[in-house]
């Protein structure tokens, strides 16, 4: 598996039908979980791999995973290194970026497709905020293998924001980028993050993926500009956008989360062949 070692695979103690896993490649060690359909034996089913947001962890994506697993999917979630509350390690936030997140998602993707219970003909990638953009980049690199893409309030705006010297309410001098920029919740970004992301042309990269895409985005999102999701509908070959009225970032309001979930269920059941 491209130098990936499996350090642990065992039943989780906190939720039925969940496996915990730990994988490593060189100095990077990633912890994650797989939520399985509720059946006595692990049968072959389609799989979904979901990324969490910046300064977050897999607790965020687990709320999606519990629901999607009940639809007959094996759903994989994991912690990026350098993030808030992460169990994964080998890289600090000062050395992390969307491109290192992409490398880590590739590690979990490789692990996932080699699990015997995963139907490799039906793989879906997805993510929230920055994790959504990361998933879009990985989907484009695996456009033949990946069946569909799910993005929740995706941060497609990130490269443009950083080129203007701005991220999540924090401003900086693009001509003299600090070695480390304090953000919030005890996290930050390093110079590497800025340098990696400002060179990224998201539209050129992500629109190489031509299969179905679902985006769910709140109209009151002040972190990730919804106009980029509206533009994605025009740029992608097959993209549907659910605009959630008055919806904010992360869908903390249950009604908004439920709207996104219901739209995703409809998308998975009616627009994706399984």
PDB file of C-alpha atoms in Angstrom:
ATOM      1  CA  UNK A   1       0.000   0.000   0.000  1.00  0.00           C
ATOM      2  CA  UNK A   2       2.586   2.579  -1.066  1.00  0.00           C
ATOM      3  CA  UNK A   3       4.597   2.330   2.138  1.00  0.00           C
ATOM      4  CA  UNK A   4       1.571   2.534   4.459  1.00  0.00           C
ATOM      5  CA  UNK A   5       1.683   0.389   7.591  1.00  0.00           C
ATOM      6  CA  UNK A   6      -1.438  -0.576   9.548  1.00  0.00           C
ATOM      7  CA  UNK A   7      -0.697  -0.090  13.251  1.00  0.00           C
ATOM      8  CA  UNK A   8      -4.173  -0.849  14.607  1.00  0.00           C
ATOM      9  CA  UNK A   9      -7.593  -2.068  13.520  1.00  0.00           C
ATOM     10  CA  UNK A  10     -10.054  -2.866  16.292  1.00  0.00           C
ATOM     11  CA  UNK A  11     -13.661  -2.477  17.341  1.00  0.00           C
ATOM     12  CA  UNK A  12     -14.458   0.919  18.850  1.00  0.00           C
ATOM     13  CA  UNK A  13     -15.684   1.014  22.428  1.00  0.00           C
ATOM     14  CA  UNK A  14     -17.971   4.031  21.990  1.00  0.00           C
ATOM     15  CA  UNK A  15     -20.276   3.107  19.090  1.00  0.00           C
ATOM     16  CA  UNK A  16     -21.611  -0.189  17.699  1.00  0.00           C
ATOM     17  CA  UNK A  17     -20.440  -1.258  14.238  1.00  0.00           C
ATOM     18  CA  UNK A  18     -17.417   1.038  14.271  1.00  0.00           C
ATOM     19  CA  UNK A  19     -13.780   0.098  13.740  1.00  0.00           C
ATOM     20  CA  UNK A  20     -10.892   2.295  14.842  1.00  0.00           C
ATOM     21  CA  UNK A  21      -7.752   2.293  12.735  1.00  0.00           C
ATOM     22  CA  UNK A  22      -4.271   3.747  12.879  1.00  0.00           C
ATOM     23  CA  UNK A  23      -1.965   3.890   9.865  1.00  0.00           C
ATOM     24  CA  UNK A  24       1.497   5.313   9.306  1.00  0.00           C
ATOM     25  CA  UNK A  25       3.792   6.278   6.472  1.00  0.00           C
ATOM     26  CA  UNK A  26       7.249   7.486   7.396  1.00  0.00           C
ATOM     27  CA  UNK A  27       6.759  10.002  10.250  1.00  0.00           C
ATOM     28  CA  UNK A  28       3.007  10.575   9.712  1.00  0.00           C
ATOM     29  CA  UNK A  29       0.608   8.608  11.936  1.00  0.00           C
ATOM     30  CA  UNK A  30      -3.130   8.952  11.278  1.00  0.00           C
ATOM     31  CA  UNK A  31      -5.994   7.858  13.517  1.00  0.00           C
ATOM     32  CA  UNK A  32      -9.468   7.280  12.157  1.00  0.00           C
ATOM     33  CA  UNK A  33     -12.713   5.345  12.341  1.00  0.00           C
ATOM     34  CA  UNK A  34     -14.891   3.416   9.926  1.00  0.00           C
ATOM     35  CA  UNK A  35     -18.643   3.381  10.527  1.00  0.00           C
ATOM     36  CA  UNK A  36     -20.156   0.210   9.074  1.00  0.00           C
ATOM     37  CA  UNK A  37     -23.705  -0.718   8.067  1.00  0.00           C
ATOM     38  CA  UNK A  38     -25.439  -2.423  10.970  1.00  0.00           C
ATOM     39  CA  UNK A  39     -25.085  -6.096  10.092  1.00  0.00           C
ATOM     40  CA  UNK A  40     -23.567  -9.078  11.840  1.00  0.00           C
ATOM     41  CA  UNK A  41     -20.903  -9.720   9.212  1.00  0.00           C
ATOM     42  CA  UNK A  42     -18.920  -7.151   7.266  1.00  0.00           C
ATOM     43  CA  UNK A  43     -20.372  -7.357   3.759  1.00  0.00           C
ATOM     44  CA  UNK A  44     -19.028  -5.569   0.687  1.00  0.00           C
ATOM     45  CA  UNK A  45     -20.624  -2.121   0.347  1.00  0.00           C
ATOM     46  CA  UNK A  46     -19.842   1.268  -1.235  1.00  0.00           C
ATOM     47  CA  UNK A  47     -17.574   3.523   0.803  1.00  0.00           C
ATOM     48  CA  UNK A  48     -17.425   7.209   1.691  1.00  0.00           C
ATOM     49  CA  UNK A  49     -14.338   9.036   2.946  1.00  0.00           C
ATOM     50  CA  UNK A  50     -15.012  12.364   4.712  1.00  0.00           C
ATOM     51  CA  UNK A  51     -12.607  15.152   5.782  1.00  0.00           C
ATOM     52  CA  UNK A  52     -13.129  17.504   8.709  1.00  0.00           C
ATOM     53  CA  UNK A  53     -12.680  21.285   8.757  1.00  0.00           C
ATOM     54  CA  UNK A  54      -9.616  23.402   9.580  1.00  0.00           C
ATOM     55  CA  UNK A  55      -8.925  23.430  13.349  1.00  0.00           C
ATOM     56  CA  UNK A  56     -11.305  20.531  13.878  1.00  0.00           C
ATOM     57  CA  UNK A  57     -11.218  16.734  14.085  1.00  0.00           C
ATOM     58  CA  UNK A  58     -13.203  13.647  13.133  1.00  0.00           C
ATOM     59  CA  UNK A  59     -15.850  14.328  15.776  1.00  0.00           C
ATOM     60  CA  UNK A  60     -17.249  16.778  13.222  1.00  0.00           C
ATOM     61  CA  UNK A  61     -17.492  14.278  10.372  1.00  0.00           C
ATOM     62  CA  UNK A  62     -18.617  11.406  12.603  1.00  0.00           C
ATOM     63  CA  UNK A  63     -22.099  12.921  12.835  1.00  0.00           C
ATOM     64  CA  UNK A  64     -22.410  12.476   9.050  1.00  0.00           C
ATOM     65  CA  UNK A  65     -20.797   9.032   9.142  1.00  0.00           C
ATOM     66  CA  UNK A  66     -23.298   7.588  11.633  1.00  0.00           C
ATOM     67  CA  UNK A  67     -26.171   8.510   9.326  1.00  0.00           C
ATOM     68  CA  UNK A  68     -24.608   7.492   6.016  1.00  0.00           C
ATOM     69  CA  UNK A  69     -23.534   4.097   7.366  1.00  0.00           C
ATOM     70  CA  UNK A  70     -27.211   3.319   7.997  1.00  0.00           C
ATOM     71  CA  UNK A  71     -27.790   3.810   4.250  1.00  0.00           C
ATOM     72  CA  UNK A  72     -25.452   0.924   3.462  1.00  0.00           C
ATOM     73  CA  UNK A  73     -22.067   2.669   3.241  1.00  0.00           C
ATOM     74  CA  UNK A  74     -18.788   2.020   4.996  1.00  0.00           C
ATOM     75  CA  UNK A  75     -17.886   5.575   6.059  1.00  0.00           C
ATOM     76  CA  UNK A  76     -14.293   6.478   6.892  1.00  0.00           C
ATOM     77  CA  UNK A  77     -13.304   9.549   8.912  1.00  0.00           C
ATOM     78  CA  UNK A  78      -9.942  10.536  10.360  1.00  0.00           C
ATOM     79  CA  UNK A  79      -7.954  13.319  12.023  1.00  0.00           C
ATOM     80  CA  UNK A  80      -5.547  15.465  10.028  1.00  0.00           C
ATOM     81  CA  UNK A  81      -2.226  16.163  11.716  1.00  0.00           C
ATOM     82  CA  UNK A  82      -1.673  19.637  13.151  1.00  0.00           C
ATOM     83  CA  UNK A  83      -5.361  20.233  13.834  1.00  0.00           C
ATOM     84  CA  UNK A  84      -7.313  21.014  16.998  1.00  0.00           C
ATOM     85  CA  UNK A  85      -7.979  17.970  19.177  1.00  0.00           C
ATOM     86  CA  UNK A  86      -6.319  15.628  16.709  1.00  0.00           C
ATOM     87  CA  UNK A  87      -5.027  12.205  17.691  1.00  0.00           C
ATOM     88  CA  UNK A  88      -2.908  12.032  14.533  1.00  0.00           C
ATOM     89  CA  UNK A  89       0.695  13.178  14.745  1.00  0.00           C
ATOM     90  CA  UNK A  90       3.946  13.647  12.864  1.00  0.00           C
ATOM     91  CA  UNK A  91       3.314  17.213  11.704  1.00  0.00           C
ATOM     92  CA  UNK A  92       2.551  20.405  13.657  1.00  0.00           C
ATOM     93  CA  UNK A  93       0.202  23.122  12.465  1.00  0.00           C
ATOM     94  CA  UNK A  94       3.131  25.334  11.431  1.00  0.00           C
ATOM     95  CA  UNK A  95       4.096  22.692   8.855  1.00  0.00           C
ATOM     96  CA  UNK A  96       0.584  21.802   7.661  1.00  0.00           C
ATOM     97  CA  UNK A  97      -1.358  23.063   4.645  1.00  0.00           C
ATOM     98  CA  UNK A  98      -4.119  22.028   2.298  1.00  0.00           C
ATOM     99  CA  UNK A  99      -1.504  20.169   0.266  1.00  0.00           C
ATOM    100  CA  UNK A 100      -0.262  18.182   3.272  1.00  0.00           C
ATOM    101  CA  UNK A 101      -3.915  17.455   4.103  1.00  0.00           C
ATOM    102  CA  UNK A 102      -4.250  16.157   0.552  1.00  0.00           C
ATOM    103  CA  UNK A 103      -1.307  13.796   1.121  1.00  0.00           C
ATOM    104  CA  UNK A 104      -2.906  12.513   4.322  1.00  0.00           C
ATOM    105  CA  UNK A 105      -6.280  11.975   2.662  1.00  0.00           C
ATOM    106  CA  UNK A 106      -4.463  10.006  -0.033  1.00  0.00           C
ATOM    107  CA  UNK A 107      -3.031   7.784   2.712  1.00  0.00           C
ATOM    108  CA  UNK A 108      -6.488   6.999   4.098  1.00  0.00           C
ATOM    109  CA  UNK A 109      -7.882   6.553   0.580  1.00  0.00           C
ATOM    110  CA  UNK A 110      -5.194   3.969  -0.147  1.00  0.00           C
ATOM    111  CA  UNK A 111      -5.926   2.162   3.124  1.00  0.00           C
ATOM    112  CA  UNK A 112      -9.681   2.267   2.473  1.00  0.00           C
ATOM    113  CA  UNK A 113      -9.678   0.777  -1.018  1.00  0.00           C
ATOM    114  CA  UNK A 114      -7.620  -2.176   0.209  1.00  0.00           C
ATOM    115  CA  UNK A 115     -10.175  -3.139   2.854  1.00  0.00           C
ATOM    116  CA  UNK A 116     -11.889  -6.327   1.648  1.00  0.00           C
ATOM    117  CA  UNK A 117     -15.369  -5.108   2.581  1.00  0.00           C
ATOM    118  CA  UNK A 118     -15.120  -1.968   0.405  1.00  0.00           C
ATOM    119  CA  UNK A 119     -16.696  -2.028  -3.045  1.00  0.00           C
ATOM    120  CA  UNK A 120     -13.987  -0.262  -5.028  1.00  0.00           C
ATOM    121  CA  UNK A 121     -16.406   0.391  -7.881  1.00  0.00           C
ATOM    122  CA  UNK A 122     -18.419   2.731  -5.666  1.00  0.00           C
ATOM    123  CA  UNK A 123     -16.170   5.210  -3.845  1.00  0.00           C
ATOM    124  CA  UNK A 124     -17.381   8.649  -2.748  1.00  0.00           C
ATOM    125  CA  UNK A 125     -15.177  11.393  -1.335  1.00  0.00           C
ATOM    126  CA  UNK A 126     -16.298  14.387   0.677  1.00  0.00           C
ATOM    127  CA  UNK A 127     -15.447  16.980   3.241  1.00  0.00           C
ATOM    128  CA  UNK A 128     -16.372  20.069   5.193  1.00  0.00           C
ATOM    129  CA  UNK A 129     -14.947  23.557   4.622  1.00  0.00           C
ATOM    130  CA  UNK A 130     -11.191  23.221   3.976  1.00  0.00           C
ATOM    131  CA  UNK A 131     -11.718  19.452   4.023  1.00  0.00           C
ATOM    132  CA  UNK A 132     -14.171  19.882   1.165  1.00  0.00           C
ATOM    133  CA  UNK A 133     -11.586  21.608  -0.997  1.00  0.00           C
ATOM    134  CA  UNK A 134      -9.068  18.903  -0.089  1.00  0.00           C
ATOM    135  CA  UNK A 135     -11.553  16.195  -1.085  1.00  0.00           C
ATOM    136  CA  UNK A 136     -12.177  17.960  -4.394  1.00  0.00           C
ATOM    137  CA  UNK A 137      -8.444  17.955  -5.137  1.00  0.00           C
ATOM    138  CA  UNK A 138      -8.143  14.238  -4.346  1.00  0.00           C
ATOM    139  CA  UNK A 139     -11.273  13.396  -6.349  1.00  0.00           C
ATOM    140  CA  UNK A 140      -9.764  15.144  -9.368  1.00  0.00           C
ATOM    141  CA  UNK A 141      -6.624  13.023  -9.048  1.00  0.00           C
ATOM    142  CA  UNK A 142      -8.772   9.874  -8.880  1.00  0.00           C
ATOM    143  CA  UNK A 143     -11.444  10.940 -11.345  1.00  0.00           C
ATOM    144  CA  UNK A 144     -11.726   7.484 -12.878  1.00  0.00           C
ATOM    145  CA  UNK A 145     -12.126   5.631  -9.577  1.00  0.00           C
ATOM    146  CA  UNK A 146     -14.234   8.073  -7.544  1.00  0.00           C
ATOM    147  CA  UNK A 147     -17.960   7.958  -8.221  1.00  0.00           C
ATOM    148  CA  UNK A 148     -19.117  11.225  -6.641  1.00  0.00           C
ATOM    149  CA  UNK A 149     -18.061  14.169  -4.478  1.00  0.00           C
ATOM    150  CA  UNK A 150     -19.809  15.663  -1.422  1.00  0.00           C
ATOM    151  CA  UNK A 151     -18.843  19.133  -0.181  1.00  0.00           C
ATOM    152  CA  UNK A 152     -20.299  20.947   2.804  1.00  0.00           C
ATOM    153  CA  UNK A 153     -19.614  24.716   2.965  1.00  0.00           C
ATOM    154  CA  UNK A 154     -16.386  24.160   0.974  1.00  0.00           C
ATOM    155  CA  UNK A 155     -13.527  26.656   1.319  1.00  0.00           C
ATOM    156  CA  UNK A 156     -12.910  27.009  -2.413  1.00  0.00           C
ATOM    157  CA  UNK A 157     -12.316  30.674  -1.586  1.00  0.00           C
ATOM    158  CA  UNK A 158      -9.161  29.928   0.448  1.00  0.00           C
ATOM    159  CA  UNK A 159      -6.545  30.571  -2.285  1.00  0.00           C
ATOM    160  CA  UNK A 160      -8.122  33.905  -3.249  1.00  0.00           C
ATOM    161  CA  UNK A 161      -8.447  34.976   0.382  1.00  0.00           C
ATOM    162  CA  UNK A 162      -4.817  34.148   1.147  1.00  0.00           C
ATOM    163  CA  UNK A 163      -3.585  35.958  -1.953  1.00  0.00           C
ATOM    164  CA  UNK A 164      -5.285  39.019  -0.464  1.00  0.00           C
ATOM    165  CA  UNK A 165      -3.605  38.419   2.911  1.00  0.00           C
ATOM    166  CA  UNK A 166      -6.722  37.278   4.717  1.00  0.00           C
ATOM    167  CA  UNK A 167      -7.994  34.127   6.432  1.00  0.00           C
ATOM    168  CA  UNK A 168     -10.873  33.709   8.860  1.00  0.00           C
ATOM    169  CA  UNK A 169     -10.784  37.305  10.072  1.00  0.00           C
ATOM    170  CA  UNK A 170      -6.985  37.480  10.381  1.00  0.00           C
ATOM    171  CA  UNK A 171      -4.986  39.736   8.051  1.00  0.00           C
ATOM    172  CA  UNK A 172      -1.290  39.533   7.187  1.00  0.00           C
ATOM    173  CA  UNK A 173       1.235  41.100   4.826  1.00  0.00           C
ATOM    174  CA  UNK A 174       1.542  38.941   1.721  1.00  0.00           C
ATOM    175  CA  UNK A 175       4.935  40.527   0.966  1.00  0.00           C
ATOM    176  CA  UNK A 176       6.258  39.586   4.396  1.00  0.00           C
ATOM    177  CA  UNK A 177       4.399  36.482   5.559  1.00  0.00           C
ATOM    178  CA  UNK A 178       5.097  35.707   9.244  1.00  0.00           C
ATOM    179  CA  UNK A 179       6.605  32.361  10.120  1.00  0.00           C
ATOM    180  CA  UNK A 180       3.468  31.617  12.137  1.00  0.00           C
ATOM    181  CA  UNK A 181       0.023  33.255  12.160  1.00  0.00           C
ATOM    182  CA  UNK A 182      -2.170  32.740  15.242  1.00  0.00           C
ATOM    183  CA  UNK A 183      -5.717  31.886  14.260  1.00  0.00           C
ATOM    184  CA  UNK A 184      -8.162  30.697  16.913  1.00  0.00           C
ATOM    185  CA  UNK A 185      -8.917  27.778  19.233  1.00  0.00           C
ATOM    186  CA  UNK A 186      -5.207  27.380  19.909  1.00  0.00           C
ATOM    187  CA  UNK A 187      -4.282  26.793  16.293  1.00  0.00           C
ATOM    188  CA  UNK A 188      -2.620  28.720  13.510  1.00  0.00           C
ATOM    189  CA  UNK A 189      -1.003  28.457  10.122  1.00  0.00           C
ATOM    190  CA  UNK A 190       2.618  28.644   9.105  1.00  0.00           C
ATOM    191  CA  UNK A 191       4.358  30.293   6.195  1.00  0.00           C
ATOM    192  CA  UNK A 192       4.221  26.944   4.372  1.00  0.00           C
ATOM    193  CA  UNK A 193       0.408  26.996   4.462  1.00  0.00           C
ATOM    194  CA  UNK A 194       0.298  30.416   2.823  1.00  0.00           C
ATOM    195  CA  UNK A 195       2.929  29.582   0.204  1.00  0.00           C
ATOM    196  CA  UNK A 196       1.263  26.296  -0.713  1.00  0.00           C
ATOM    197  CA  UNK A 197      -2.248  27.672  -1.004  1.00  0.00           C
ATOM    198  CA  UNK A 198      -1.591  30.945  -2.847  1.00  0.00           C
ATOM    199  CA  UNK A 199      -0.100  28.968  -5.747  1.00  0.00           C
ATOM    200  CA  UNK A 200      -3.218  26.811  -6.032  1.00  0.00           C
ATOM    201  CA  UNK A 201      -5.651  27.358  -8.902  1.00  0.00           C
ATOM    202  CA  UNK A 202      -8.685  25.536  -7.494  1.00  0.00           C
ATOM    203  CA  UNK A 203     -10.870  25.822 -10.588  1.00  0.00           C
ATOM    204  CA  UNK A 204      -8.193  24.374 -12.847  1.00  0.00           C
ATOM    205  CA  UNK A 205      -7.561  21.515 -10.436  1.00  0.00           C
ATOM    206  CA  UNK A 206     -10.943  20.478  -9.091  1.00  0.00           C
ATOM    207  CA  UNK A 207     -13.018  20.694 -12.282  1.00  0.00           C
ATOM    208  CA  UNK A 208     -11.024  17.840 -13.788  1.00  0.00           C
ATOM    209  CA  UNK A 209     -13.556  15.739 -11.881  1.00  0.00           C
ATOM    210  CA  UNK A 210     -16.595  15.323 -14.145  1.00  0.00           C
ATOM    211  CA  UNK A 211     -18.856  13.012 -12.161  1.00  0.00           C
ATOM    212  CA  UNK A 212     -21.728  14.104  -9.864  1.00  0.00           C
ATOM    213  CA  UNK A 213     -20.963  16.704  -7.205  1.00  0.00           C
ATOM    214  CA  UNK A 214     -23.213  17.810  -4.355  1.00  0.00           C
ATOM    215  CA  UNK A 215     -22.557  21.034  -2.432  1.00  0.00           C
ATOM    216  CA  UNK A 216     -24.531  22.137   0.633  1.00  0.00           C
ATOM    217  CA  UNK A 217     -23.818  25.717   1.725  1.00  0.00           C
ATOM    218  CA  UNK A 218     -25.487  28.252   3.986  1.00  0.00           C
ATOM    219  CA  UNK A 219     -26.364  31.689   2.639  1.00  0.00           C
ATOM    220  CA  UNK A 220     -25.104  33.373   5.842  1.00  0.00           C
ATOM    221  CA  UNK A 221     -21.687  31.709   5.816  1.00  0.00           C
ATOM    222  CA  UNK A 222     -19.085  34.363   6.749  1.00  0.00           C
ATOM    223  CA  UNK A 223     -16.116  31.958   6.644  1.00  0.00           C
ATOM    224  CA  UNK A 224     -16.454  30.348   3.210  1.00  0.00           C
ATOM    225  CA  UNK A 225     -18.089  32.620   0.641  1.00  0.00           C
ATOM    226  CA  UNK A 226     -21.097  30.896  -0.939  1.00  0.00           C
ATOM    227  CA  UNK A 227     -20.448  32.710  -4.220  1.00  0.00           C
ATOM    228  CA  UNK A 228     -17.649  30.202  -4.869  1.00  0.00           C
ATOM    229  CA  UNK A 229     -20.111  27.329  -4.514  1.00  0.00           C
ATOM    230  CA  UNK A 230     -22.441  29.079  -6.935  1.00  0.00           C
ATOM    231  CA  UNK A 231     -19.528  29.413  -9.341  1.00  0.00           C
ATOM    232  CA  UNK A 232     -18.762  25.709  -8.871  1.00  0.00           C
ATOM    233  CA  UNK A 233     -22.185  24.864 -10.312  1.00  0.00           C
ATOM    234  CA  UNK A 234     -21.162  26.664 -13.502  1.00  0.00           C
ATOM    235  CA  UNK A 235     -17.659  25.210 -13.646  1.00  0.00           C
ATOM    236  CA  UNK A 236     -18.259  21.566 -12.774  1.00  0.00           C
ATOM    237  CA  UNK A 237     -19.653  19.204 -15.385  1.00  0.00           C
ATOM    238  CA  UNK A 238     -22.404  17.899 -13.078  1.00  0.00           C
ATOM    239  CA  UNK A 239     -22.897  19.851  -9.852  1.00  0.00           C
ATOM    240  CA  UNK A 240     -25.929  20.469  -7.664  1.00  0.00           C
ATOM    241  CA  UNK A 241     -25.945  23.157  -4.970  1.00  0.00           C
ATOM    242  CA  UNK A 242     -28.313  23.226  -2.018  1.00  0.00           C
ATOM    243  CA  UNK A 243     -28.430  26.755  -0.627  1.00  0.00           C
ATOM    244  CA  UNK A 244     -29.559  26.679   2.983  1.00  0.00           C
ATOM    245  CA  UNK A 245     -31.379  29.948   3.808  1.00  0.00           C
ATOM    246  CA  UNK A 246     -29.750  31.746   6.747  1.00  0.00           C
ATOM    247  CA  UNK A 247     -27.377  28.809   7.136  1.00  0.00           C
ATOM    248  CA  UNK A 248     -24.007  29.539   8.728  1.00  0.00           C
ATOM    249  CA  UNK A 249     -20.688  27.717   8.668  1.00  0.00           C
ATOM    250  CA  UNK A 250     -20.565  24.162  10.110  1.00  0.00           C
ATOM    251  CA  UNK A 251     -24.395  23.750  10.268  1.00  0.00           C
ATOM    252  CA  UNK A 252     -24.579  23.979  14.057  1.00  0.00           C
ATOM    253  CA  UNK A 253     -28.321  24.645  13.859  1.00  0.00           C
ATOM    254  CA  UNK A 254     -30.001  21.190  13.735  1.00  0.00           C
ATOM    255  CA  UNK A 255     -32.504  22.249  11.086  1.00  0.00           C
ATOM    256  CA  UNK A 256     -29.690  23.288   8.749  1.00  0.00           C
ATOM    257  CA  UNK A 257     -27.747  20.079   9.350  1.00  0.00           C
ATOM    258  CA  UNK A 258     -30.892  18.052   8.664  1.00  0.00           C
ATOM    259  CA  UNK A 259     -31.486  19.895   5.392  1.00  0.00           C
ATOM    260  CA  UNK A 260     -27.956  18.994   4.275  1.00  0.00           C
ATOM    261  CA  UNK A 261     -28.403  15.384   5.384  1.00  0.00           C
ATOM    262  CA  UNK A 262     -31.725  14.978   3.587  1.00  0.00           C
ATOM    263  CA  UNK A 263     -30.300  16.483   0.405  1.00  0.00           C
ATOM    264  CA  UNK A 264     -27.330  14.121   0.621  1.00  0.00           C
ATOM    265  CA  UNK A 265     -29.560  11.089   1.144  1.00  0.00           C
ATOM    266  CA  UNK A 266     -31.577  12.046  -1.921  1.00  0.00           C
ATOM    267  CA  UNK A 267     -28.360  12.547  -3.886  1.00  0.00           C
ATOM    268  CA  UNK A 268     -26.948   9.168  -2.831  1.00  0.00           C
ATOM    269  CA  UNK A 269     -30.179   7.259  -3.429  1.00  0.00           C
ATOM    270  CA  UNK A 270     -31.359   8.877  -6.645  1.00  0.00           C
ATOM    271  CA  UNK A 271     -28.326  10.234  -8.473  1.00  0.00           C
ATOM    272  CA  UNK A 272     -25.609   7.718  -7.663  1.00  0.00           C
ATOM    273  CA  UNK A 273     -25.732   4.150  -8.956  1.00  0.00           C
ATOM    274  CA  UNK A 274     -24.852   1.671  -6.209  1.00  0.00           C
TER     275      UNK A 274
END
